mmCIF file of C-alpha atoms in Angstrom:
data_model
loop_
_atom_site.group_PDB
_atom_site.id
_atom_site.type_symbol
_atom_site.label_atom_id
_atom_site.label_comp_id
_atom_site.label_asym_id
_atom_site.label_seq_id
_atom_site.Cartn_x
_atom_site.Cartn_y
_atom_site.Cartn_z
ATOM 1 C CA MET A 3 -133.732 -70.286 -88.427
ATOM 2 C CA TRP A 4 -134.060 -66.540 -87.467
ATOM 3 C CA LYS A 5 -131.156 -64.691 -88.824
ATOM 4 C CA TYR A 6 -131.566 -61.152 -87.545
ATOM 5 C CA PRO A 7 -130.506 -59.312 -84.472
ATOM 6 C CA LEU A 8 -132.969 -59.827 -81.531
ATOM 7 C CA ARG A 9 -136.409 -58.208 -81.635
ATOM 8 C CA THR A 10 -137.858 -56.576 -78.624
ATOM 9 C CA LEU A 11 -141.211 -57.090 -76.939
ATOM 10 C CA ASN A 12 -142.354 -53.741 -75.516
ATOM 11 C CA LEU A 13 -144.461 -54.272 -72.379
ATOM 12 C CA ASP A 14 -146.858 -51.973 -70.630
ATOM 13 C CA PRO A 15 -145.567 -51.749 -67.141
ATOM 14 C CA ARG A 16 -149.109 -51.216 -65.854
ATOM 15 C CA LYS A 17 -149.846 -54.980 -66.647
ATOM 16 C CA LEU A 18 -146.961 -56.183 -64.434
ATOM 17 C CA LYS A 19 -147.531 -56.866 -60.722
ATOM 18 C CA LYS A 20 -143.832 -56.802 -59.908
ATOM 19 C CA PRO A 21 -140.557 -55.492 -61.469
ATOM 20 C CA LEU A 22 -139.979 -56.972 -64.961
ATOM 21 C CA LEU A 23 -136.711 -58.325 -63.995
ATOM 22 C CA ALA A 24 -138.169 -60.423 -61.221
ATOM 23 C CA TYR A 25 -140.122 -62.624 -63.563
ATOM 24 C CA ASP A 26 -138.953 -65.934 -64.851
ATOM 25 C CA SER A 27 -141.824 -66.092 -67.364
ATOM 26 C CA LEU A 28 -144.652 -64.042 -68.806
ATOM 27 C CA SER A 29 -148.263 -65.008 -69.469
ATOM 28 C CA GLU A 30 -150.564 -63.689 -72.149
ATOM 29 C CA ARG A 31 -152.274 -61.529 -69.554
ATOM 30 C CA GLU A 32 -149.013 -59.828 -68.603
ATOM 31 C CA ILE A 33 -147.885 -59.322 -72.140
ATOM 32 C CA GLY A 34 -151.161 -58.260 -73.648
ATOM 33 C CA LYS A 35 -151.944 -58.279 -77.333
ATOM 34 C CA LEU A 36 -148.811 -59.053 -79.414
ATOM 35 C CA SER A 37 -148.313 -56.292 -82.068
ATOM 36 C CA THR A 38 -145.615 -58.185 -83.910
ATOM 37 C CA ALA A 39 -145.893 -61.653 -85.329
ATOM 38 C CA PHE A 40 -143.120 -63.567 -83.517
ATOM 39 C CA GLN A 41 -141.935 -66.982 -84.584
ATOM 40 C CA PRO A 42 -142.609 -69.922 -82.393
ATOM 41 C CA GLY A 43 -139.656 -70.276 -80.147
ATOM 42 C CA GLU A 44 -138.007 -67.091 -81.246
ATOM 43 C CA TRP A 45 -135.450 -65.561 -78.935
ATOM 44 C CA ILE A 46 -136.282 -62.002 -78.110
ATOM 45 C CA LEU A 47 -135.846 -59.198 -75.499
ATOM 46 C CA ALA A 48 -138.719 -58.189 -73.167
ATOM 47 C CA ASP A 49 -138.540 -54.418 -72.152
ATOM 48 C CA ASP A 50 -140.921 -52.369 -69.922
ATOM 49 C CA GLY A 51 -138.911 -49.235 -70.615
ATOM 50 C CA LYS A 52 -138.087 -48.671 -66.886
ATOM 51 C CA SER A 53 -134.437 -49.951 -66.797
ATOM 52 C CA GLN A 54 -131.193 -50.200 -68.638
ATOM 53 C CA ASN A 55 -131.722 -54.037 -68.218
ATOM 54 C CA VAL A 56 -134.130 -56.224 -70.123
ATOM 55 C CA LEU A 57 -135.244 -59.958 -69.979
ATOM 56 C CA LEU A 58 -133.761 -62.156 -72.513
ATOM 57 C CA GLY A 59 -135.718 -65.193 -73.496
ATOM 58 C CA PHE A 60 -137.992 -66.918 -76.063
ATOM 59 C CA ILE A 61 -141.503 -66.645 -76.994
ATOM 60 C CA ASN A 62 -144.159 -68.775 -78.418
ATOM 61 C CA PRO A 63 -147.379 -66.843 -79.288
ATOM 62 C CA PHE A 64 -149.107 -70.069 -80.202
ATOM 63 C CA ALA A 65 -148.753 -71.870 -76.917
ATOM 64 C CA THR A 66 -152.051 -73.013 -75.861
ATOM 65 C CA ARG A 67 -151.598 -72.851 -72.029
ATOM 66 C CA GLY A 68 -149.390 -71.476 -69.435
ATOM 67 C CA ASP A 69 -146.589 -68.902 -70.076
ATOM 68 C CA ILE A 70 -145.723 -67.866 -73.681
ATOM 69 C CA PHE A 71 -142.442 -66.066 -72.728
ATOM 70 C CA ARG A 72 -139.748 -67.847 -70.894
ATOM 71 C CA THR A 73 -136.771 -66.029 -69.655
ATOM 72 C CA MET A 74 -133.039 -66.983 -70.014
ATOM 73 C CA GLY A 75 -132.020 -64.125 -67.542
ATOM 74 C CA THR A 76 -131.484 -60.460 -67.567
ATOM 75 C CA ALA A 77 -129.186 -58.544 -70.028
ATOM 76 C CA VAL A 78 -128.011 -54.982 -70.428
ATOM 77 C CA LYS A 79 -129.676 -53.370 -73.486
ATOM 78 C CA SER A 80 -126.380 -51.787 -74.772
ATOM 79 C CA VAL A 81 -124.721 -55.221 -75.438
ATOM 80 C CA ILE A 82 -127.491 -57.157 -76.883
ATOM 81 C CA ASN A 83 -126.485 -57.032 -80.567
ATOM 82 C CA LYS A 84 -125.806 -60.525 -81.431
ATOM 83 C CA GLU A 85 -127.889 -62.554 -83.843
ATOM 84 C CA GLU A 86 -130.247 -65.016 -82.234
ATOM 85 C CA LYS A 87 -128.386 -68.236 -83.309
ATOM 86 C CA ASP A 88 -124.960 -67.151 -82.066
ATOM 87 C CA LEU A 89 -126.329 -65.898 -78.678
ATOM 88 C CA ALA A 90 -128.566 -68.901 -78.125
ATOM 89 C CA GLU A 91 -126.040 -71.529 -78.932
ATOM 90 C CA ALA A 92 -123.295 -69.898 -76.693
ATOM 91 C CA LEU A 93 -125.707 -69.698 -73.842
ATOM 92 C CA ILE A 94 -127.069 -73.320 -74.203
ATOM 93 C CA MET A 95 -123.592 -74.698 -74.438
ATOM 94 C CA GLU A 96 -122.350 -72.645 -71.449
ATOM 95 C CA ARG A 97 -125.281 -73.640 -69.304
ATOM 96 C CA ILE A 98 -125.409 -77.296 -70.084
ATOM 97 C CA LYS A 99 -121.715 -77.552 -69.273
ATOM 98 C CA ALA A 100 -122.269 -75.627 -65.902
ATOM 99 C CA ALA A 101 -125.210 -77.897 -64.928
ATOM 100 C CA ILE A 102 -123.141 -80.990 -65.613
ATOM 101 C CA GLU A 103 -120.123 -79.596 -63.562
ATOM 102 C CA THR A 104 -122.525 -78.995 -60.606
ATOM 103 C CA ARG A 105 -123.662 -82.525 -60.641
ATOM 104 C CA ASN A 106 -120.019 -83.674 -60.722
ATOM 105 C CA GLU A 107 -119.217 -81.490 -57.719
ATOM 106 C CA PHE A 108 -121.807 -83.307 -55.742
ATOM 107 C CA GLY A 109 -120.757 -86.669 -56.993
ATOM 108 C CA TYR A 110 -123.859 -87.530 -58.842
ATOM 109 C CA LEU A 111 -122.147 -88.491 -62.185
ATOM 110 C CA LYS A 112 -120.780 -91.612 -60.693
ATOM 111 C CA GLU A 113 -124.287 -93.062 -60.916
ATOM 112 C CA SER A 114 -127.508 -92.190 -62.755
ATOM 113 C CA CYS A 115 -128.979 -88.744 -62.152
ATOM 114 C CA ARG A 116 -130.634 -85.704 -63.609
ATOM 115 C CA ILE A 117 -128.033 -83.473 -65.347
ATOM 116 C CA VAL A 118 -130.315 -80.714 -66.616
ATOM 117 C CA PHE A 119 -133.386 -79.589 -64.691
ATOM 118 C CA GLY A 120 -135.134 -77.017 -66.954
ATOM 119 C CA ALA A 121 -135.452 -73.380 -65.677
ATOM 120 C CA SER A 122 -133.417 -74.364 -62.514
ATOM 121 C CA ASP A 123 -130.426 -74.660 -64.633
ATOM 122 C CA LEU A 124 -131.439 -71.574 -66.749
ATOM 123 C CA LEU A 125 -132.588 -73.859 -69.500
ATOM 124 C CA PRO A 126 -136.362 -73.653 -69.506
ATOM 125 C CA GLY A 127 -138.098 -76.678 -71.049
ATOM 126 C CA LEU A 128 -134.939 -78.920 -71.184
ATOM 127 C CA VAL A 129 -134.844 -81.995 -68.990
ATOM 128 C CA VAL A 130 -131.932 -84.563 -69.302
ATOM 129 C CA ASP A 131 -131.339 -87.682 -67.253
ATOM 130 C CA LYS A 132 -128.276 -89.824 -67.278
ATOM 131 C CA VAL A 133 -128.740 -93.509 -67.108
ATOM 132 C CA GLU A 134 -126.618 -96.511 -68.104
ATOM 133 C CA LYS A 135 -125.774 -96.297 -71.791
ATOM 134 C CA TYR A 136 -128.319 -93.480 -72.437
ATOM 135 C CA LEU A 137 -129.051 -89.771 -71.952
ATOM 136 C CA LEU A 138 -132.824 -89.458 -71.843
ATOM 137 C CA VAL A 139 -133.860 -86.083 -73.233
ATOM 138 C CA GLN A 140 -137.019 -84.120 -73.033
ATOM 139 C CA ILE A 141 -137.563 -80.810 -74.809
ATOM 140 C CA ASN A 142 -140.864 -79.097 -73.733
ATOM 141 C CA THR A 143 -140.461 -75.555 -75.197
ATOM 142 C CA MET A 144 -139.983 -74.410 -78.827
ATOM 143 C CA GLY A 145 -137.162 -72.004 -77.768
ATOM 144 C CA MET A 146 -135.088 -74.971 -76.744
ATOM 145 C CA PHE A 147 -136.220 -77.162 -79.662
ATOM 146 C CA ARG A 148 -134.983 -74.667 -82.188
ATOM 147 C CA TYR A 149 -131.474 -75.507 -80.964
ATOM 148 C CA VAL A 150 -131.760 -79.346 -80.540
ATOM 149 C CA GLU A 151 -128.601 -79.834 -82.554
ATOM 150 C CA CYS A 152 -126.644 -77.682 -80.293
ATOM 151 C CA ILE A 153 -128.098 -79.451 -77.206
ATOM 152 C CA GLU A 154 -127.142 -82.826 -78.758
ATOM 153 C CA SER A 155 -123.570 -81.861 -79.684
ATOM 154 C CA THR A 156 -122.967 -80.339 -76.177
ATOM 155 C CA LEU A 157 -124.218 -83.404 -74.427
ATOM 156 C CA LYS A 158 -122.265 -85.716 -76.778
ATOM 157 C CA GLU A 159 -119.061 -83.797 -76.050
ATOM 158 C CA SER A 160 -119.485 -84.390 -72.317
ATOM 159 C CA PHE A 161 -120.727 -87.961 -72.583
ATOM 160 C CA PRO A 162 -119.419 -89.506 -75.881
ATOM 161 C CA GLU A 163 -120.016 -92.986 -74.600
ATOM 162 C CA LEU A 164 -123.786 -92.470 -74.144
ATOM 163 C CA LYS A 165 -126.501 -92.552 -76.756
ATOM 164 C CA ILE A 166 -128.943 -89.691 -76.794
ATOM 165 C CA CYS A 167 -132.556 -90.767 -76.681
ATOM 166 C CA HIS A 168 -135.423 -88.274 -77.055
ATOM 167 C CA LEU A 169 -138.557 -89.021 -75.113
ATOM 168 C CA GLN A 170 -141.308 -86.745 -76.441
ATOM 169 C CA ASN A 171 -144.381 -86.406 -74.464
ATOM 170 C CA LYS A 172 -147.076 -83.983 -75.672
ATOM 171 C CA ASN A 173 -148.855 -83.929 -72.356
ATOM 172 C CA ILE A 174 -145.955 -82.002 -70.715
ATOM 173 C CA GLY A 175 -145.154 -79.754 -73.542
ATOM 174 C CA HIS A 176 -146.609 -76.631 -71.900
ATOM 175 C CA GLY A 177 -149.160 -76.379 -74.680
ATOM 176 C CA GLU A 178 -146.470 -75.988 -77.337
ATOM 177 C CA ASP A 179 -146.654 -77.989 -80.593
ATOM 178 C CA ILE A 180 -143.202 -79.502 -80.533
ATOM 179 C CA PRO A 181 -142.231 -81.788 -83.416
ATOM 180 C CA ASP A 182 -141.924 -85.354 -82.330
ATOM 181 C CA ARG A 183 -138.200 -86.400 -82.283
ATOM 182 C CA SER A 184 -138.760 -89.511 -80.209
ATOM 183 C CA SER A 185 -135.826 -92.032 -80.547
ATOM 184 C CA GLU A 186 -136.098 -95.738 -80.742
ATOM 185 C CA ILE A 187 -134.544 -97.427 -77.814
ATOM 186 C CA GLU A 188 -132.669 -100.492 -79.032
ATOM 187 C CA GLU A 189 -132.530 -102.630 -75.945
ATOM 188 C CA GLU A 190 -135.570 -104.052 -74.150
ATOM 189 C CA TRP A 191 -134.369 -102.936 -70.691
ATOM 190 C CA ILE A 192 -133.080 -99.556 -69.592
ATOM 191 C CA ASN A 193 -130.932 -99.734 -66.561
ATOM 192 C CA ALA A 194 -130.111 -97.112 -63.781
ATOM 193 C CA VAL A 195 -128.139 -97.019 -60.543
ATOM 194 C CA GLU A 196 -129.108 -94.959 -57.561
ATOM 195 C CA SER A 197 -127.176 -95.138 -54.241
ATOM 196 C CA GLU A 198 -125.643 -98.395 -55.400
ATOM 197 C CA LEU A 199 -129.034 -100.051 -56.061
ATOM 198 C CA LYS A 200 -129.643 -101.289 -59.490
ATOM 199 C CA TYR A 201 -133.079 -100.693 -61.340
ATOM 200 C CA SER A 202 -134.264 -101.834 -64.639
ATOM 201 C CA ILE A 203 -137.380 -100.971 -66.530
ATOM 202 C CA SER A 204 -138.815 -102.212 -69.810
ATOM 203 C CA LYS A 205 -138.633 -99.502 -72.594
ATOM 204 C CA ASN A 206 -142.449 -99.977 -73.020
ATOM 205 C CA ARG A 207 -143.220 -98.974 -69.440
ATOM 206 C CA LEU A 208 -141.203 -95.769 -69.256
ATOM 207 C CA GLN A 209 -142.892 -92.821 -67.402
ATOM 208 C CA LYS A 210 -141.535 -89.393 -68.266
ATOM 209 C CA THR A 211 -137.747 -89.959 -68.489
ATOM 210 C CA GLY A 212 -138.036 -93.322 -66.883
ATOM 211 C CA PHE A 213 -136.707 -92.957 -63.415
ATOM 212 C CA TYR A 214 -137.402 -90.538 -60.443
ATOM 213 C CA PHE A 215 -134.196 -89.322 -58.801
ATOM 214 C CA ASP A 216 -135.798 -86.292 -57.176
ATOM 215 C CA HIS A 217 -136.186 -88.124 -53.771
ATOM 216 C CA ARG A 218 -132.750 -89.795 -53.829
ATOM 217 C CA ASP A 219 -131.209 -87.774 -51.035
ATOM 218 C CA ASN A 220 -134.434 -88.360 -48.921
ATOM 219 C CA ARG A 221 -134.239 -92.101 -49.366
ATOM 220 C CA ASN A 222 -130.641 -91.862 -48.243
ATOM 221 C CA ARG A 223 -131.813 -89.822 -45.258
ATOM 222 C CA LEU A 224 -134.327 -92.360 -44.363
ATOM 223 C CA SER A 225 -131.752 -95.196 -44.766
ATOM 224 C CA SER A 226 -129.309 -93.406 -42.413
ATOM 225 C CA LEU A 227 -132.209 -92.842 -39.927
ATOM 226 C CA ILE A 228 -132.992 -96.555 -39.745
ATOM 227 C CA GLU A 229 -129.373 -97.626 -39.542
ATOM 228 C CA SER A 230 -128.834 -95.173 -36.522
ATOM 229 C CA GLN A 231 -131.759 -96.718 -34.521
ATOM 230 C CA HIS A 232 -131.372 -99.636 -32.063
ATOM 231 C CA LYS A 233 -134.444 -101.298 -33.477
ATOM 232 C CA LYS A 234 -135.141 -104.001 -35.945
ATOM 233 C CA TYR A 235 -137.808 -103.186 -38.495
ATOM 234 C CA LYS A 236 -139.488 -106.432 -39.836
ATOM 235 C CA SER A 237 -142.210 -105.386 -42.312
ATOM 236 C CA SER A 238 -142.601 -102.467 -44.736
ATOM 237 C CA VAL A 239 -144.822 -101.301 -47.553
ATOM 238 C CA ASP A 240 -143.909 -98.927 -50.439
ATOM 239 C CA LEU A 241 -147.162 -97.301 -51.756
ATOM 240 C CA PHE A 242 -147.162 -95.961 -55.377
ATOM 241 C CA SER A 243 -143.986 -97.860 -55.587
ATOM 242 C CA TYR A 244 -143.193 -97.619 -59.348
ATOM 243 C CA LEU A 245 -139.764 -99.399 -59.478
ATOM 244 C CA GLY A 246 -139.609 -99.516 -55.687
ATOM 245 C CA ALA A 247 -136.683 -97.268 -54.857
ATOM 246 C CA TRP A 248 -138.003 -96.570 -51.417
ATOM 247 C CA GLY A 249 -138.659 -100.108 -50.548
ATOM 248 C CA MET A 250 -135.406 -101.264 -52.104
ATOM 249 C CA SER A 251 -133.528 -98.666 -49.864
ATOM 250 C CA LEU A 252 -135.262 -100.057 -46.812
ATOM 251 C CA LEU A 253 -134.226 -103.684 -47.727
ATOM 252 C CA LYS A 254 -130.615 -102.543 -48.268
ATOM 253 C CA VAL A 255 -130.384 -101.224 -44.645
ATOM 254 C CA GLY A 256 -131.819 -104.450 -43.025
ATOM 255 C CA VAL A 257 -135.675 -104.180 -43.082
ATOM 256 C CA GLU A 258 -136.476 -107.715 -43.406
ATOM 257 C CA LYS A 259 -139.321 -107.665 -46.080
ATOM 258 C CA CYS A 260 -141.132 -105.049 -48.202
ATOM 259 C CA THR A 261 -144.543 -105.163 -50.009
ATOM 260 C CA PHE A 262 -144.505 -102.985 -53.193
ATOM 261 C CA VAL A 263 -147.868 -101.637 -54.333
ATOM 262 C CA ASP A 264 -148.591 -100.021 -57.717
ATOM 263 C CA GLN A 265 -151.436 -100.099 -60.179
ATOM 264 C CA ALA A 266 -148.920 -100.376 -63.157
ATOM 265 C CA GLU A 267 -147.999 -103.683 -64.631
ATOM 266 C CA LEU A 268 -144.457 -103.930 -63.168
ATOM 267 C CA GLY A 269 -144.225 -107.525 -62.152
ATOM 268 C CA GLN A 270 -141.345 -108.355 -64.414
ATOM 269 C CA GLU A 271 -139.558 -105.353 -63.288
ATOM 270 C CA PHE A 272 -139.739 -106.345 -59.606
ATOM 271 C CA GLU A 273 -138.587 -109.872 -60.272
ATOM 272 C CA ARG A 274 -135.622 -108.552 -62.123
ATOM 273 C CA ASN A 275 -134.755 -105.803 -59.649
ATOM 274 C CA LEU A 276 -135.153 -107.837 -56.501
ATOM 275 C CA ALA A 277 -132.949 -110.457 -57.882
ATOM 276 C CA GLY A 278 -130.453 -107.925 -59.260
ATOM 277 C CA ASN A 279 -129.962 -106.436 -55.731
ATOM 278 C CA ASP A 280 -129.755 -109.837 -53.952
ATOM 279 C CA PHE A 281 -133.241 -109.176 -52.277
ATOM 280 C CA LYS A 282 -134.882 -112.289 -53.792
ATOM 281 C CA GLY A 283 -137.451 -113.680 -51.318
ATOM 282 C CA ARG A 284 -137.643 -110.340 -49.309
ATOM 283 C CA GLY A 285 -140.045 -108.563 -51.421
ATOM 284 C CA GLU A 286 -143.376 -109.011 -53.108
ATOM 285 C CA PHE A 287 -145.222 -106.880 -55.728
ATOM 286 C CA ILE A 288 -148.985 -106.303 -55.622
ATOM 287 C CA ARG A 289 -150.578 -104.756 -58.509
ATOM 288 C CA SER A 290 -153.529 -102.730 -57.062
ATOM 289 C CA ASP A 291 -155.065 -99.388 -56.522
ATOM 290 C CA VAL A 292 -153.385 -98.101 -53.320
ATOM 291 C CA PHE A 293 -156.578 -96.778 -51.688
ATOM 292 C CA GLY A 294 -158.218 -100.287 -52.240
ATOM 293 C CA PHE A 295 -155.039 -102.052 -50.921
ATOM 294 C CA LEU A 296 -155.214 -99.943 -47.753
ATOM 295 C CA ASP A 297 -158.828 -100.558 -47.274
ATOM 296 C CA ASN A 298 -158.106 -104.382 -47.407
ATOM 297 C CA CYS A 299 -155.248 -104.105 -44.941
ATOM 298 C CA LYS A 300 -157.587 -102.237 -42.468
ATOM 299 C CA LYS A 301 -160.174 -104.928 -42.875
ATOM 300 C CA GLU A 302 -157.675 -107.718 -42.333
ATOM 301 C CA GLU A 303 -155.964 -105.753 -39.529
ATOM 302 C CA ARG A 304 -152.600 -106.009 -41.402
ATOM 303 C CA LYS A 305 -150.000 -103.706 -40.043
ATOM 304 C CA PHE A 306 -146.537 -102.661 -41.280
ATOM 305 C CA ASP A 307 -143.499 -101.381 -39.123
ATOM 306 C CA ILE A 308 -142.811 -98.770 -41.991
ATOM 307 C CA VAL A 309 -145.254 -97.364 -44.316
ATOM 308 C CA VAL A 310 -144.004 -95.074 -47.276
ATOM 309 C CA SER A 311 -146.426 -93.146 -49.186
ATOM 310 C CA ASP A 312 -145.046 -91.216 -52.310
ATOM 311 C CA PRO A 313 -147.922 -90.744 -54.811
ATOM 312 C CA PRO A 314 -147.912 -89.018 -58.191
ATOM 313 C CA ALA A 315 -148.681 -85.334 -58.062
ATOM 314 C CA PHE A 316 -152.253 -84.826 -57.060
ATOM 315 C CA VAL A 317 -152.739 -81.433 -58.818
ATOM 316 C CA LYS A 318 -150.646 -79.312 -61.188
ATOM 317 C CA ASN A 319 -151.892 -75.769 -60.407
ATOM 318 C CA GLN A 320 -152.640 -73.434 -57.615
ATOM 319 C CA LYS A 321 -156.352 -73.266 -58.153
ATOM 320 C CA ASP A 322 -156.831 -77.053 -57.500
ATOM 321 C CA LYS A 323 -154.745 -77.064 -54.231
ATOM 322 C CA LYS A 324 -157.707 -77.604 -51.974
ATOM 323 C CA LYS A 325 -158.529 -80.930 -53.799
ATOM 324 C CA ALA A 326 -154.884 -81.992 -53.318
ATOM 325 C CA ILE A 327 -155.087 -81.277 -49.563
ATOM 326 C CA VAL A 328 -158.349 -83.230 -49.132
ATOM 327 C CA GLY A 329 -156.838 -86.103 -51.217
ATOM 328 C CA TYR A 330 -153.652 -86.160 -49.061
ATOM 329 C CA GLU A 331 -155.706 -86.207 -45.876
ATOM 330 C CA LYS A 332 -157.744 -89.161 -47.161
ATOM 331 C CA LEU A 333 -154.718 -91.043 -48.209
ATOM 332 C CA HIS A 334 -152.726 -90.400 -45.022
ATOM 333 C CA THR A 335 -155.708 -91.431 -42.918
ATOM 334 C CA LYS A 336 -155.935 -94.870 -44.552
ATOM 335 C CA ALA A 337 -152.045 -95.208 -44.571
ATOM 336 C CA LEU A 338 -151.599 -94.268 -40.797
ATOM 337 C CA SER A 339 -154.247 -97.071 -39.946
ATOM 338 C CA CYS A 340 -151.729 -99.551 -41.261
ATOM 339 C CA VAL A 341 -148.655 -98.380 -39.365
ATOM 340 C CA SER A 342 -147.719 -100.566 -36.298
ATOM 341 C CA ASN A 343 -147.505 -98.877 -32.882
ATOM 342 C CA GLY A 344 -144.064 -97.541 -32.590
ATOM 343 C CA GLY A 345 -143.616 -97.740 -36.294
ATOM 344 C CA LEU A 346 -142.639 -95.048 -38.897
ATOM 345 C CA PHE A 347 -144.812 -93.309 -41.492
ATOM 346 C CA VAL A 348 -142.950 -91.639 -44.378
ATOM 347 C CA ALA A 349 -144.992 -89.171 -46.210
ATOM 348 C CA ALA A 350 -143.623 -87.885 -49.488
ATOM 349 C CA SER A 351 -145.084 -85.491 -52.137
ATOM 350 C CA CYS A 352 -144.404 -83.971 -55.545
ATOM 351 C CA THR A 353 -147.409 -81.640 -55.640
ATOM 352 C CA GLN A 354 -145.838 -78.240 -56.122
ATOM 353 C CA PRO A 355 -148.755 -76.091 -55.073
ATOM 354 C CA VAL A 356 -148.994 -77.706 -51.640
ATOM 355 C CA SER A 357 -146.409 -76.265 -49.290
ATOM 356 C CA VAL A 358 -144.484 -78.446 -46.769
ATOM 357 C CA GLU A 359 -146.494 -76.865 -43.845
ATOM 358 C CA GLU A 360 -149.831 -77.597 -45.511
ATOM 359 C CA PHE A 361 -148.556 -81.087 -46.377
ATOM 360 C CA ASP A 362 -147.521 -81.717 -42.745
ATOM 361 C CA GLN A 363 -150.931 -80.589 -41.476
ATOM 362 C CA THR A 364 -152.755 -83.251 -43.610
ATOM 363 C CA VAL A 365 -150.767 -85.881 -41.640
ATOM 364 C CA VAL A 366 -151.284 -84.197 -38.368
ATOM 365 C CA ARG A 367 -155.158 -84.015 -38.974
ATOM 366 C CA SER A 368 -155.254 -87.536 -40.030
ATOM 367 C CA ALA A 369 -153.446 -88.737 -36.889
ATOM 368 C CA SER A 370 -155.776 -86.713 -34.762
ATOM 369 C CA LYS A 371 -158.803 -88.428 -36.260
ATOM 370 C CA LEU A 372 -157.247 -91.828 -35.418
ATOM 371 C CA ASN A 373 -156.168 -90.902 -31.949
ATOM 372 C CA ILE A 374 -152.379 -91.350 -32.905
ATOM 373 C CA LYS A 375 -149.686 -89.287 -31.475
ATOM 374 C CA LEU A 376 -146.882 -88.460 -33.869
ATOM 375 C CA GLU A 377 -143.280 -87.330 -33.526
ATOM 376 C CA MET A 378 -141.661 -85.749 -36.604
ATOM 377 C CA ILE A 379 -138.105 -87.105 -36.720
ATOM 378 C CA ASP A 380 -136.919 -86.238 -40.216
ATOM 379 C CA ILE A 381 -137.702 -83.831 -43.073
ATOM 380 C CA GLY A 382 -136.123 -83.057 -46.541
ATOM 381 C CA ILE A 383 -136.459 -81.564 -49.800
ATOM 382 C CA GLN A 384 -135.438 -82.548 -53.350
ATOM 383 C CA SER A 385 -132.127 -83.918 -54.272
ATOM 384 C CA LYS A 386 -129.210 -81.604 -55.293
ATOM 385 C CA ASP A 387 -129.412 -82.693 -58.961
ATOM 386 C CA HIS A 388 -132.964 -81.038 -58.931
ATOM 387 C CA PRO A 389 -131.723 -77.613 -57.780
ATOM 388 C CA THR A 390 -134.097 -74.942 -56.495
ATOM 389 C CA GLU A 391 -133.230 -71.326 -55.490
ATOM 390 C CA SER A 392 -135.663 -71.015 -52.593
ATOM 391 C CA LEU A 393 -138.567 -72.515 -50.797
ATOM 392 C CA SER A 394 -140.935 -70.279 -52.668
ATOM 393 C CA ALA A 395 -139.526 -71.165 -56.154
ATOM 394 C CA LYS A 396 -141.746 -73.035 -58.681
ATOM 395 C CA SER A 397 -138.888 -75.528 -58.931
ATOM 396 C CA ASN A 398 -139.274 -76.430 -55.341
ATOM 397 C CA TYR A 399 -141.781 -79.343 -55.371
ATOM 398 C CA ILE A 400 -140.504 -82.224 -53.370
ATOM 399 C CA LYS A 401 -141.509 -82.785 -49.781
ATOM 400 C CA TYR A 402 -140.528 -85.634 -47.421
ATOM 401 C CA ILE A 403 -141.343 -86.072 -43.772
ATOM 402 C CA THR A 404 -140.800 -89.149 -41.452
ATOM 403 C CA TYR A 405 -142.997 -89.500 -38.336
ATOM 404 C CA LYS A 406 -142.707 -91.985 -35.508
ATOM 405 C CA ILE A 407 -145.858 -93.353 -34.101
ATOM 406 C CA THR A 408 -145.295 -92.798 -30.411
ATOM 407 C CA TYR A 409 -148.858 -93.680 -29.275
ATOM 408 C CA LYS A 410 -151.727 -95.524 -30.974
ATOM 409 C CA SER A 411 -154.892 -96.472 -29.115
ATOM 410 C CA GLU A 412 -155.621 -100.267 -29.489
ATOM 411 C CA ILE A 413 -158.989 -99.753 -27.788
ATOM 412 C CA LYS A 414 -161.956 -100.456 -30.093
#
């Protein structure tokens, strides 16, 4: 472990396109050639010589993609005299506890939720989900991994009854060669609760940290919307369903039946989850490619009162945004073809580079092609356990819009 006071990365201000203190990370292009051999994950200061303040953060010169310096915030030069270990551990403990308290204020700790959301909680590269019996932990930056024992002890202090389980995934490690600390999950099934609905997933089919809580508030919005209407919805479909949180929410508020569609092998999960929520006989799981499923529905003239589309992220970076927009328009055209006249289309996205306006326009253009008139009746962003500071922030990635089909030509 690095035992000396923090070293400084001296930056050329001509390489920076905005004031240094406005950055939350720095790329190799902005840093330039490193004159000093920094340790992977070493906590340092970044200084452009223009202010009494500097950026505090950690660096990994061997990161193979993305940013190599991640900030932990600004600091005054005159008071940065602590050794790395003391400063890092104090900040990590303070910020984990602050993140947990924020979730507690919003009431999320009563159920399963995300208790640490990376840079949004000023802990870049650390993600922690609370489920029944476990804290599911991912560490995606070396700067956080260097203090894994501090992270574990702080989490254990707040949740002594839960077992810490590391889920290491090299595909989301930001190009950093993080040692594998994966934990063996003892039980076959991992359980979570969202909005009083119970979900189970086999440990062999976990994706990322296993559950997706980022649309929790939007699912609640949709449920409230349906409950407020003087209309009975009979049929629904949850596309890209994973464990079916959207469809289960629909069943909970009285929609008679839901078809869940996903290409993953989740038949056992759905049998268990439908029964566990007293929805047995009201749902069916179809293992299928969603685009192929929608093509078959169109061919068979099969319609649903509510269609929910919440696919995985289409692209990860800004340069591929056009591909995502084309993909969404193709998907929404197929999905809208399967909505009953007077029904609801729920469009959701987790593709960060696509703005909510751009996402909305993919639905609008799709409806125009089909001679469908839409009315936007609800809109939302991510749940409050996935905090974001503004609409333009990198952490703002979730989009949800519900449309009512007010006119759909039946003339062929």
